[in-house]
XYZ file of C-alpha atoms in Angstrom:
650
model
C -26.543 -0.299 20.182
C -23.515 -0.815 22.311
C -20.107 0.692 21.644
C -18.666 -2.702 20.764
C -21.353 -3.453 18.269
C -21.122 -0.037 16.673
C -17.387 -0.467 16.151
C -17.768 -3.989 14.883
C -20.342 -2.685 12.310
C -17.689 -0.175 11.035
C -15.338 -3.046 10.283
C -17.992 -5.346 8.708
C -19.619 -2.806 6.419
C -18.049 -1.800 3.134
C -15.964 1.214 3.822
C -16.526 6.575 3.480
C -14.000 9.165 2.980
C -13.232 9.556 6.692
C -10.056 11.424 5.842
C -9.850 13.949 3.150
C -6.910 14.360 0.858
C -3.821 15.654 2.666
C -2.385 18.904 1.567
C 1.363 18.375 1.239
C 3.513 21.512 1.232
C 6.964 21.151 -0.336
C 9.733 23.374 0.996
C 8.338 26.775 2.078
C 5.604 27.050 -0.601
C 2.475 28.672 1.063
C -0.638 26.542 1.215
C -3.650 27.584 -0.990
C -6.087 29.885 0.758
C -9.203 28.287 -0.707
C -10.239 24.628 -0.766
C -9.622 22.532 -3.784
C -12.510 20.162 -2.723
C -15.027 22.185 -4.762
C -13.616 25.142 -6.756
C -17.069 26.671 -7.453
C -17.919 27.461 -3.767
C -16.714 30.365 -1.641
C -14.338 28.752 0.763
C -11.584 29.417 3.218
C -8.756 27.147 4.378
C -7.219 27.547 7.798
C -3.663 26.046 7.775
C -2.056 23.992 10.524
C 0.144 26.862 11.652
C -3.042 28.771 12.780
C -4.180 25.677 14.704
C -1.024 25.243 16.870
C -1.162 28.492 18.856
C -1.432 27.674 22.612
C -4.584 28.768 24.251
C -6.621 28.702 21.187
C -9.675 26.523 20.363
C -11.855 25.710 17.428
C -14.300 28.484 18.177
C -11.628 31.089 18.177
C -10.054 29.823 14.992
C -13.442 29.904 13.145
C -14.147 33.313 14.363
C -11.374 34.645 12.107
C -13.099 33.457 8.893
C -15.367 35.743 6.930
C -19.040 34.900 7.128
C -18.655 32.929 10.477
C -20.200 33.985 13.744
C -19.412 31.964 16.861
C -21.761 31.690 19.953
C -20.226 30.722 23.260
C -21.938 29.818 26.450
C -18.857 30.092 28.834
C -15.312 28.950 28.901
C -13.507 26.740 26.297
C -15.134 23.584 27.784
C -18.601 24.861 27.485
C -21.021 24.667 24.412
C -19.856 26.814 21.450
C -21.426 26.766 18.041
C -20.802 28.372 14.635
C -23.157 29.744 12.065
C -22.419 30.810 8.435
C -24.027 33.761 6.759
C -26.780 33.960 9.407
C -27.816 30.324 9.303
C -28.358 28.677 12.624
C -25.784 26.244 13.888
C -28.346 23.361 13.366
C -28.403 24.323 9.657
C -24.568 24.025 9.359
C -23.099 20.487 9.182
C -19.722 20.098 10.822
C -17.485 17.284 9.995
C -14.547 15.870 12.007
C -12.382 13.455 10.027
C -15.246 13.211 7.372
C -17.882 12.289 10.047
C -20.737 14.702 10.797
C -20.740 15.490 14.510
C -24.070 17.437 14.829
C -25.928 15.882 17.549
C -29.345 14.153 17.418
C -30.884 16.425 20.064
C -30.537 19.948 18.844
C -28.828 19.376 15.511
C -25.881 21.665 16.522
C -22.233 20.664 16.646
C -20.390 21.564 19.841
C -17.085 23.078 18.841
C -15.626 22.675 22.245
C -15.342 18.923 21.628
C -13.307 19.467 18.498
C -9.561 18.950 19.118
C -7.122 21.141 17.182
C -3.888 19.376 18.232
C -4.182 16.479 15.684
C -5.641 18.511 12.791
C -3.961 19.355 9.566
C -6.367 22.254 8.445
C -9.856 23.367 8.623
C -11.977 23.948 5.393
C -14.866 26.333 5.689
C -17.440 26.392 2.900
C -19.348 29.569 3.474
C -22.257 29.444 0.962
C -22.881 25.814 0.063
C -21.538 22.415 1.047
C -19.196 20.680 -1.311
C -20.334 17.876 -3.614
C -18.927 15.090 -1.430
C -20.768 16.218 1.807
C -23.502 13.936 2.963
C -25.704 16.886 3.863
C -26.224 19.739 1.421
C -26.763 22.085 4.363
C -28.666 25.439 4.330
C -25.802 27.131 5.874
C -22.566 25.916 4.242
C -20.301 23.330 6.016
C -17.123 23.069 8.105
C -14.584 20.296 7.700
C -11.968 19.541 10.423
C -9.219 17.377 8.691
C -6.624 15.355 10.792
C -3.094 14.863 9.673
C -1.119 11.731 8.775
C 2.675 11.504 9.575
C 5.152 12.212 6.919
C 8.002 10.381 8.647
C 8.528 7.953 11.427
C 8.996 9.598 14.828
C 7.813 9.777 18.387
C 6.778 12.962 20.255
C 5.606 14.393 23.484
C 4.286 17.682 24.721
C 2.843 19.617 27.568
C 1.087 22.890 28.187
C 0.023 25.233 31.060
C -2.099 28.269 31.298
C -4.122 30.725 33.362
C -6.995 29.535 35.426
C -5.451 26.167 36.079
C -5.112 25.106 32.440
C -2.891 22.038 31.877
C -2.302 19.534 29.091
C -0.012 16.715 28.121
C 0.183 14.451 25.117
C 2.125 11.582 23.651
C 2.055 10.288 20.122
C 3.978 8.767 17.269
C 3.848 7.929 13.563
C 5.194 5.240 11.287
C 5.881 5.614 7.580
C 6.610 2.545 5.575
C 6.516 1.860 1.800
C 2.879 2.189 0.848
C 1.579 2.782 4.393
C 1.355 5.445 7.039
C -0.078 5.298 10.593
C -0.277 7.468 13.604
C -1.530 7.114 17.200
C -1.748 9.820 19.896
C -3.289 10.457 23.291
C -3.834 13.668 25.199
C -4.962 14.646 28.683
C -6.078 18.246 29.369
C -8.182 20.238 31.729
C -8.637 23.540 33.622
C -10.283 25.119 36.741
C -11.782 27.966 34.726
C -12.154 29.993 37.936
C -11.674 33.269 36.283
C -12.915 36.526 37.993
C -15.915 38.464 36.531
C -18.108 41.390 37.600
C -21.437 40.162 39.147
C -23.997 42.941 38.884
C -26.587 40.959 40.828
C -28.905 41.091 37.867
C -29.296 44.822 38.240
C -27.262 46.263 35.405
C -28.577 49.815 36.050
C -27.473 49.760 39.632
C -23.696 49.601 40.398
C -23.884 49.647 44.225
C -24.298 45.882 44.408
C -21.568 45.078 41.845
C -18.745 42.863 43.013
C -15.873 40.819 41.649
C -16.397 37.017 42.078
C -14.746 33.912 40.717
C -16.590 31.675 38.352
C -17.622 28.634 40.399
C -17.959 24.828 39.380
C -16.458 25.520 35.960
C -13.614 23.043 36.145
C -13.118 20.162 33.569
C -10.836 17.294 32.769
C -10.750 15.575 29.392
C -8.982 12.829 27.406
C -8.677 12.565 23.613
C -7.250 9.695 21.551
C -6.528 9.314 17.855
C -5.596 6.371 15.564
C -5.118 7.110 11.827
C -3.856 4.885 8.996
C -3.706 4.783 5.252
C -2.504 1.896 2.999
C -1.751 2.126 -0.724
C -3.213 -0.909 -2.425
C -1.847 -0.176 -5.872
C -1.984 2.666 -8.519
C -4.690 4.992 -7.367
C -6.149 2.517 -4.843
C -6.000 3.042 -1.076
C -7.701 2.313 2.250
C -7.977 4.957 5.042
C -9.033 4.422 8.598
C -9.670 6.837 11.386
C -10.683 6.473 15.112
C -11.121 9.190 17.639
C -12.320 8.904 21.233
C -13.246 11.912 23.505
C -14.256 12.006 27.176
C -14.872 15.106 29.230
C -16.103 15.499 32.798
C -17.001 19.042 33.901
C -18.950 21.418 36.227
C -22.063 23.118 34.986
C -22.221 26.567 36.309
C -25.761 27.530 35.585
C -26.718 31.268 35.591
C -24.455 34.038 36.460
C -26.790 35.553 39.064
C -27.764 32.195 40.552
C -24.768 29.855 39.927
C -24.916 26.066 40.152
C -22.411 24.726 42.725
C -23.021 20.954 42.474
C -24.231 20.216 38.948
C -21.882 18.123 36.791
C -21.934 16.836 33.179
C -19.984 14.271 31.183
C -19.606 14.047 27.478
C -18.264 10.965 25.692
C -17.804 10.343 22.015
C -16.283 7.709 19.738
C -16.065 8.147 16.001
C -14.638 5.718 13.439
C -14.436 5.600 9.724
C -13.104 3.315 6.923
C -12.865 4.466 3.358
C -11.785 2.711 0.198
C -10.889 4.366 -3.017
C -10.464 1.932 -6.099
C -10.025 2.823 -9.800
C -12.684 1.038 -11.841
C -11.296 1.600 -15.278
C -7.993 0.983 -16.984
C -8.922 2.720 -20.213
C -6.768 5.844 -20.777
C -8.725 9.039 -21.056
C -11.760 7.747 -19.273
C -10.797 7.683 -15.574
C -13.284 5.967 -13.216
C -13.095 5.889 -9.356
C -15.265 3.885 -6.957
C -15.414 5.159 -3.365
C -16.837 3.117 -0.526
C -17.057 4.444 2.928
C -18.536 3.600 6.376
C -18.649 5.828 9.332
C -19.995 5.526 12.826
C -20.397 7.882 15.852
C -21.467 6.921 19.323
C -21.895 9.786 21.777
C -23.518 10.343 25.190
C -24.225 13.459 27.302
C -25.129 13.127 31.036
C -26.134 15.934 33.346
C -26.394 15.387 37.108
C -28.283 17.950 39.164
C -28.563 16.532 42.745
C -29.409 19.886 44.245
C -31.974 20.772 41.565
C -30.045 23.900 40.578
C -30.778 23.527 36.869
C -34.014 23.402 35.064
C -33.746 19.924 33.598
C -36.789 18.436 35.292
C -34.953 15.434 36.969
C -31.777 14.882 39.141
C -30.184 13.320 36.121
C -30.744 13.262 32.400
C -28.780 10.988 30.065
C -28.922 11.157 26.322
C -27.184 8.558 24.110
C -27.013 8.957 20.246
C -25.623 6.513 17.737
C -25.299 6.969 13.985
C -24.005 4.623 11.306
C -23.651 5.553 7.636
C -22.720 3.747 4.453
C -21.969 5.590 1.252
C -21.032 4.496 -2.223
C -20.012 6.907 -4.975
C -18.887 6.456 -8.619
C -17.000 9.247 -10.404
C -16.727 8.857 -14.126
C -15.016 11.183 -16.623
C -17.296 11.050 -19.556
C -15.097 13.121 -21.771
C -12.155 15.472 -21.162
C -14.640 18.257 -20.271
C -17.418 16.326 -18.484
C -17.282 14.595 -15.116
C -20.295 12.777 -13.646
C -20.509 11.679 -9.963
C -23.317 9.470 -8.645
C -23.688 8.514 -5.082
C -26.072 6.621 -2.781
C -26.038 6.343 0.978
C -27.950 4.834 3.920
C -27.835 6.152 7.467
C -29.256 4.907 10.735
C -29.698 7.276 13.725
C -30.839 6.228 17.244
C -31.482 8.466 20.171
C -32.223 7.455 23.883
C -32.959 9.831 26.760
C -33.071 8.437 30.238
C -34.754 10.461 33.010
C -38.072 9.995 34.819
C -39.680 9.044 31.536
C -37.439 7.220 29.136
C -37.525 8.011 25.393
C -36.323 5.929 22.477
C -36.444 7.012 18.847
C -34.752 6.040 15.648
C -34.431 7.362 12.116
C -33.508 5.806 8.753
C -32.171 8.077 6.014
C -31.737 6.963 2.459
C -30.202 9.375 0.019
C -29.146 9.658 -3.557
C -27.139 12.486 -5.120
C -25.683 13.270 -8.557
C -23.277 16.069 -9.716
C -22.468 16.992 -13.182
C -19.307 19.106 -13.802
C -18.802 20.604 -17.173
C -15.866 22.646 -18.509
C -16.772 23.571 -22.183
C -13.751 25.911 -22.309
C -10.638 26.005 -20.150
C -11.764 29.158 -18.325
C -15.250 28.145 -17.461
C -16.479 25.382 -15.089
C -20.167 24.664 -14.436
C -21.427 22.396 -11.619
C -24.972 21.161 -10.953
C -25.800 19.075 -7.962
C -29.112 17.537 -6.970
C -29.901 15.232 -4.078
C -32.943 13.640 -2.562
C -33.210 12.190 0.885
C -35.946 10.075 2.490
C -36.274 10.317 6.310
C -38.188 7.534 8.067
C -38.604 8.399 11.783
C -39.943 5.944 14.527
C -40.722 7.265 17.973
C -43.625 8.009 20.285
C -46.808 8.659 18.267
C -44.840 8.397 15.059
C -43.972 5.600 12.744
C -43.082 6.104 9.046
C -41.111 4.072 6.546
C -40.450 7.185 4.436
C -42.228 10.086 6.122
C -40.346 13.107 4.882
C -38.623 13.714 1.442
C -36.121 16.584 1.364
C -34.838 17.663 -2.118
C -31.791 19.874 -2.319
C -29.913 21.318 -5.217
C -27.284 23.744 -6.305
C -25.940 25.280 -9.557
C -22.516 26.873 -9.504
C -20.094 28.445 -11.962
C -16.510 29.543 -11.973
C -15.040 31.746 -14.676
C -11.376 32.365 -14.960
C -11.225 36.056 -15.901
C -7.414 36.247 -15.874
C -4.670 33.966 -14.536
C -5.342 33.812 -10.850
C -8.529 35.913 -11.021
C -11.921 34.152 -11.067
C -15.579 34.966 -10.814
C -17.845 32.608 -8.805
C -21.481 32.332 -8.377
C -23.999 29.759 -6.842
C -27.769 29.498 -6.336
C -29.395 26.710 -4.392
C -32.141 25.285 -2.248
C -31.678 23.397 1.039
C -33.698 21.752 3.710
C -33.188 20.482 7.244
C -35.528 17.885 9.029
C -36.082 18.360 12.697
C -33.818 16.403 14.927
C -35.103 13.592 17.094
C -34.768 15.774 20.202
C -36.806 18.494 18.462
C -39.517 15.955 17.581
C -39.766 14.022 20.872
C -38.139 16.312 23.535
C -34.892 16.558 25.511
C -36.126 16.487 29.114
C -39.230 17.101 31.264
C -38.973 20.850 30.696
C -37.845 20.909 27.061
C -40.629 19.011 25.159
C -40.762 17.883 21.600
C -43.190 18.585 18.707
C -43.869 15.658 16.377
C -45.751 17.905 13.925
C -42.654 20.021 13.087
C -41.959 20.697 9.392
C -38.519 20.741 7.833
C -36.644 24.092 7.658
C -36.246 25.341 4.044
C -34.357 27.971 2.396
C -32.716 29.361 -0.687
C -29.442 31.158 -1.265
C -27.405 32.918 -3.895
C -23.981 34.541 -3.980
C -21.563 36.052 -6.399
C -18.009 37.082 -5.918
C -14.544 37.462 -7.271
C -11.404 35.644 -5.995
C -7.812 36.404 -6.832
C -4.772 34.232 -5.881
C -1.374 35.194 -7.061
C 2.084 33.831 -6.576
C 4.672 36.448 -7.367
C 7.423 34.038 -6.307
C 7.942 30.547 -5.069
C 7.691 31.577 -1.400
C 4.965 34.236 -1.727
C 1.222 34.211 -2.037
C -1.261 37.041 -2.411
C -5.101 36.497 -2.175
C -8.279 38.324 -1.844
C -11.962 37.761 -2.395
C -15.163 39.744 -2.177
C -18.619 38.022 -2.013
C -22.113 39.362 -1.835
C -24.826 37.058 -0.786
C -28.477 36.752 0.089
C -30.220 33.906 1.919
C -33.894 33.357 2.873
C -35.217 30.982 5.343
C -38.622 29.526 6.029
C -40.279 27.332 8.597
C -37.546 28.064 11.001
C -37.651 25.993 14.249
C -37.875 28.201 17.311
C -38.868 27.551 21.007
C -41.702 29.155 23.083
C -43.085 28.755 26.584
C -46.114 26.470 26.530
C -46.634 26.105 30.220
C -45.028 27.013 33.542
C -41.405 26.231 33.113
C -41.982 24.209 29.963
C -40.793 25.080 26.496
C -41.712 23.427 23.129
C -40.393 23.884 19.554
C -42.620 25.124 16.795
C -42.352 26.225 13.089
C -42.849 30.028 12.932
C -39.859 31.947 11.646
C -38.939 33.439 8.398
C -35.717 35.407 7.976
C -33.739 37.271 5.259
C -30.049 37.803 5.305
C -28.053 40.059 3.038
C -24.373 40.476 3.419
C -20.888 41.187 2.142
C -17.684 39.282 2.820
C -14.207 40.683 2.163
C -11.063 38.661 2.676
C -7.452 39.545 1.921
C -4.081 38.148 2.828
C -0.420 37.691 1.932
C 2.399 35.281 2.640
C 5.552 37.086 1.557
C 9.144 35.823 1.239
C 8.822 33.280 4.000
C 8.903 36.181 6.523
C 5.570 37.892 6.693
C 2.019 36.516 6.857
C -1.103 38.874 6.871
C -4.805 38.180 6.720
C -7.964 40.059 7.365
C -11.660 39.078 7.064
C -14.702 41.364 7.135
C -18.315 40.428 7.239
C -21.122 42.981 6.998
C -24.597 41.392 7.604
C -28.183 42.715 7.530
C -30.150 39.983 9.483
C -33.893 40.647 9.359
C -36.837 38.704 10.794
C -39.611 38.632 8.205
C -42.062 36.363 10.059
C -45.591 37.201 9.090
C -47.656 38.622 12.015
C -44.481 39.339 14.018
C -45.570 41.190 17.220
C -42.224 42.998 18.025
C -41.356 46.331 16.588
C -37.676 45.431 15.970
C -36.892 42.977 13.318
C -33.223 42.071 13.890
C -32.519 38.371 14.174
C -31.003 37.606 17.707
C -27.280 36.895 18.228
C -26.246 38.091 14.770
C -23.710 41.010 14.733
C -23.959 43.328 11.764
C -20.201 43.866 11.579
C -17.433 41.250 12.294
C -13.710 42.024 11.569
C -10.798 39.662 12.254
C -7.161 40.450 11.355
C -3.881 38.634 11.995
C -0.202 39.600 11.304
C 2.696 37.172 11.760
C 6.431 37.955 11.352
C 8.609 34.797 11.143
C 12.206 33.968 10.280
C 15.161 31.717 10.902
C 17.647 33.105 13.397
C 20.936 31.443 14.178
C 20.326 28.189 15.918
C 16.588 28.785 15.855
C 15.008 27.009 12.895
C 11.900 29.106 12.936
C 10.940 32.140 15.167
C 7.468 33.727 14.805
C 5.737 36.647 16.390
C 2.016 37.122 15.750
C -1.061 39.119 16.795
C -4.804 38.564 16.186
C -7.487 41.271 16.506
C -11.193 40.301 16.539
C -13.938 42.929 16.651
C -17.646 42.101 16.822
C -20.323 44.749 16.857
C -23.264 44.679 19.397
C -26.066 42.273 18.834
C -29.634 41.785 20.260
C -30.208 38.743 22.552
C -34.083 38.602 22.214
C -36.718 38.954 19.507
C -37.948 42.327 20.967
C -34.394 43.762 20.846
C -34.501 44.807 24.571
C -31.405 42.873 25.617
C -28.184 44.092 24.002
C -24.839 42.296 24.093
C -22.278 45.035 23.800
C -19.694 45.226 21.057
C -16.377 43.678 21.879
C -12.842 43.950 20.602
C -10.160 41.323 21.749
C -6.443 41.319 20.919
C -4.291 38.116 21.248
C -0.537 37.880 20.857
C 1.811 34.892 20.530
C 5.369 33.890 19.995
C 6.643 30.470 18.803
C 10.149 28.998 18.284
C 11.536 25.673 16.899
C 15.003 24.311 17.379
C 17.296 21.352 16.491
C 15.864 20.727 12.958
C 12.382 21.504 14.391
C 12.496 18.661 16.876
C 11.947 21.035 19.822
C 9.124 23.609 19.845
C 8.005 26.107 22.379
C 5.162 28.638 22.300
C 3.758 31.441 24.439
C 0.399 33.358 23.978
C -1.485 36.116 25.615
C -5.242 36.006 25.057
C -7.246 39.220 25.500
C -4.120 41.048 26.111
C -5.827 44.340 27.102
C -8.212 42.577 29.555
C -11.304 43.763 27.688
C -14.689 42.734 28.971
C -16.524 40.461 26.494
C -19.498 38.222 26.783
C -20.982 34.904 25.744
C -24.254 34.308 23.943
C -26.377 34.648 27.082
C -24.529 37.846 28.122
C -22.254 36.222 30.783
C -18.695 37.334 31.126
C -15.915 35.364 29.351
C -12.292 35.144 30.754
C -10.162 38.208 30.858
C -6.460 38.316 30.110
C -4.932 34.932 30.141
C -1.461 33.435 29.531
C -0.728 30.102 27.842
C 2.535 28.199 27.143
C 3.311 24.895 25.563
C 6.325 22.784 24.537
C 6.967 19.732 22.434
C 9.813 17.299 21.701
C 10.156 14.877 18.720
C 12.728 12.198 18.183
């Protein structure tokens, strides 16, 4: 399917909620700390102010949330993924503007391709996905929500930073009676030639250690947005979103044997149209019909002319396309009972071009229903059930409805006191293997058509408090305990010389505790802290290794931030902040022989806005103490770096 045809299909089909409800903050009233999308689920909202710090990215922002662990594979332009409560990144759906961006090869979502500059907020659902997500998910869900303009204006900005970082953007918004629209374009890139200690692959011997610069790690990228919302009448509206992303970059390979000539290119276009229409005029019986269509077209090409990477060919190109159509009806049956029924259809297509071309496609039909009951004012009960049918067509496989995946969740929220609530959930989730896992990614990463879906159950219980002692102050805290078990996990093993293949083998059990606390006081002080204690255990029958820790999962993660802000003379807003992130050591192999050391990183930033907030400047220092820290494969990440940005609106 070509890009033109995919976008034409978006317009032709009946329109999905590609853009969630905007949170409007009046005056200086602090935003809620938890999502209002589903009140029975443990959730965290990251506000816009925490997304605007220069030098930050989506992986760094998510690492400050309880229950989240981020895995990096290099600099900000390299693959980074997030997992919730021990789930793999493939088990965690990630949405950008309401469109799921998990790819069809590995099932993971690359956080390095998620832009923060046009986002309004991030909503993280730590235990279960909300009722309006198209995938229930074994490991929660993450929603990146873009922002619409609140007034007509035009703006431009630029930024610079260490290791050749540079960026520039131009955008504008128009607000008219019953309509809002925004367009923006950004160009950004970096050399990423930071220094690191090369131990020559002999960690126990220091005589061959030397400081070297990271080679072939540069990137250049472009990002464009177009957003719009039109009010059609009381309670009726149409929302559209379009985002295009293009990045060309070097592929550095291994630290001991770096790649000097390998290059990669990532391209993605996503689009969505959603319509919300009241379907009843009777008072006391509100009824809403939601129609939505989303499409995503993405490609990833790796060129390895010198055969420095183990991809099996001088060039491998993967192209994925996904179009989905959803219809949902929400009916309030009585003042205490709300019923939501939805159906959807999705088409996925994957093509891999190398020595041997591969083409596969999948049709997914799904139906879901949610019943929300509030028998008394202090109690809300939610029950959600869904059934999806996956029909996959590819080499040696052709099914009209080959796999059925039932999912379900029951949740409750009890208001103990004003601002204090008890929450609990139990549920079951499944994930079907991706097309890449079934049929392979390249000549050295093969597929396995016999893979079974991953399955798991989860339960959590916790308390949440949110108090507003004044119009400009907010206090919040929550504590959740959880347990999650997973079966038929998909792992990879070597099946021949230089060849790996996925298989179902793993079972795991995760028990943990999450603590979150924060305050926004008197429009001058903002504090937040999140702690995650996790016990990740491999419970696979017949496991041959003596240690049972699940790789890449730290048992203690702590993130804290403090920000002091005020108005000072001609300065509309002056803010000084610091962020501390600690992560305990973690094993990098099933045997527990490779240990990635604990790491503690401190960032600092200062921002100022002038002239009725038309001018903004910001400065940040990441890894202020130049601490050594490492990515998911044990390779060094950048040391101390400086970042500055400025913007002008008129």
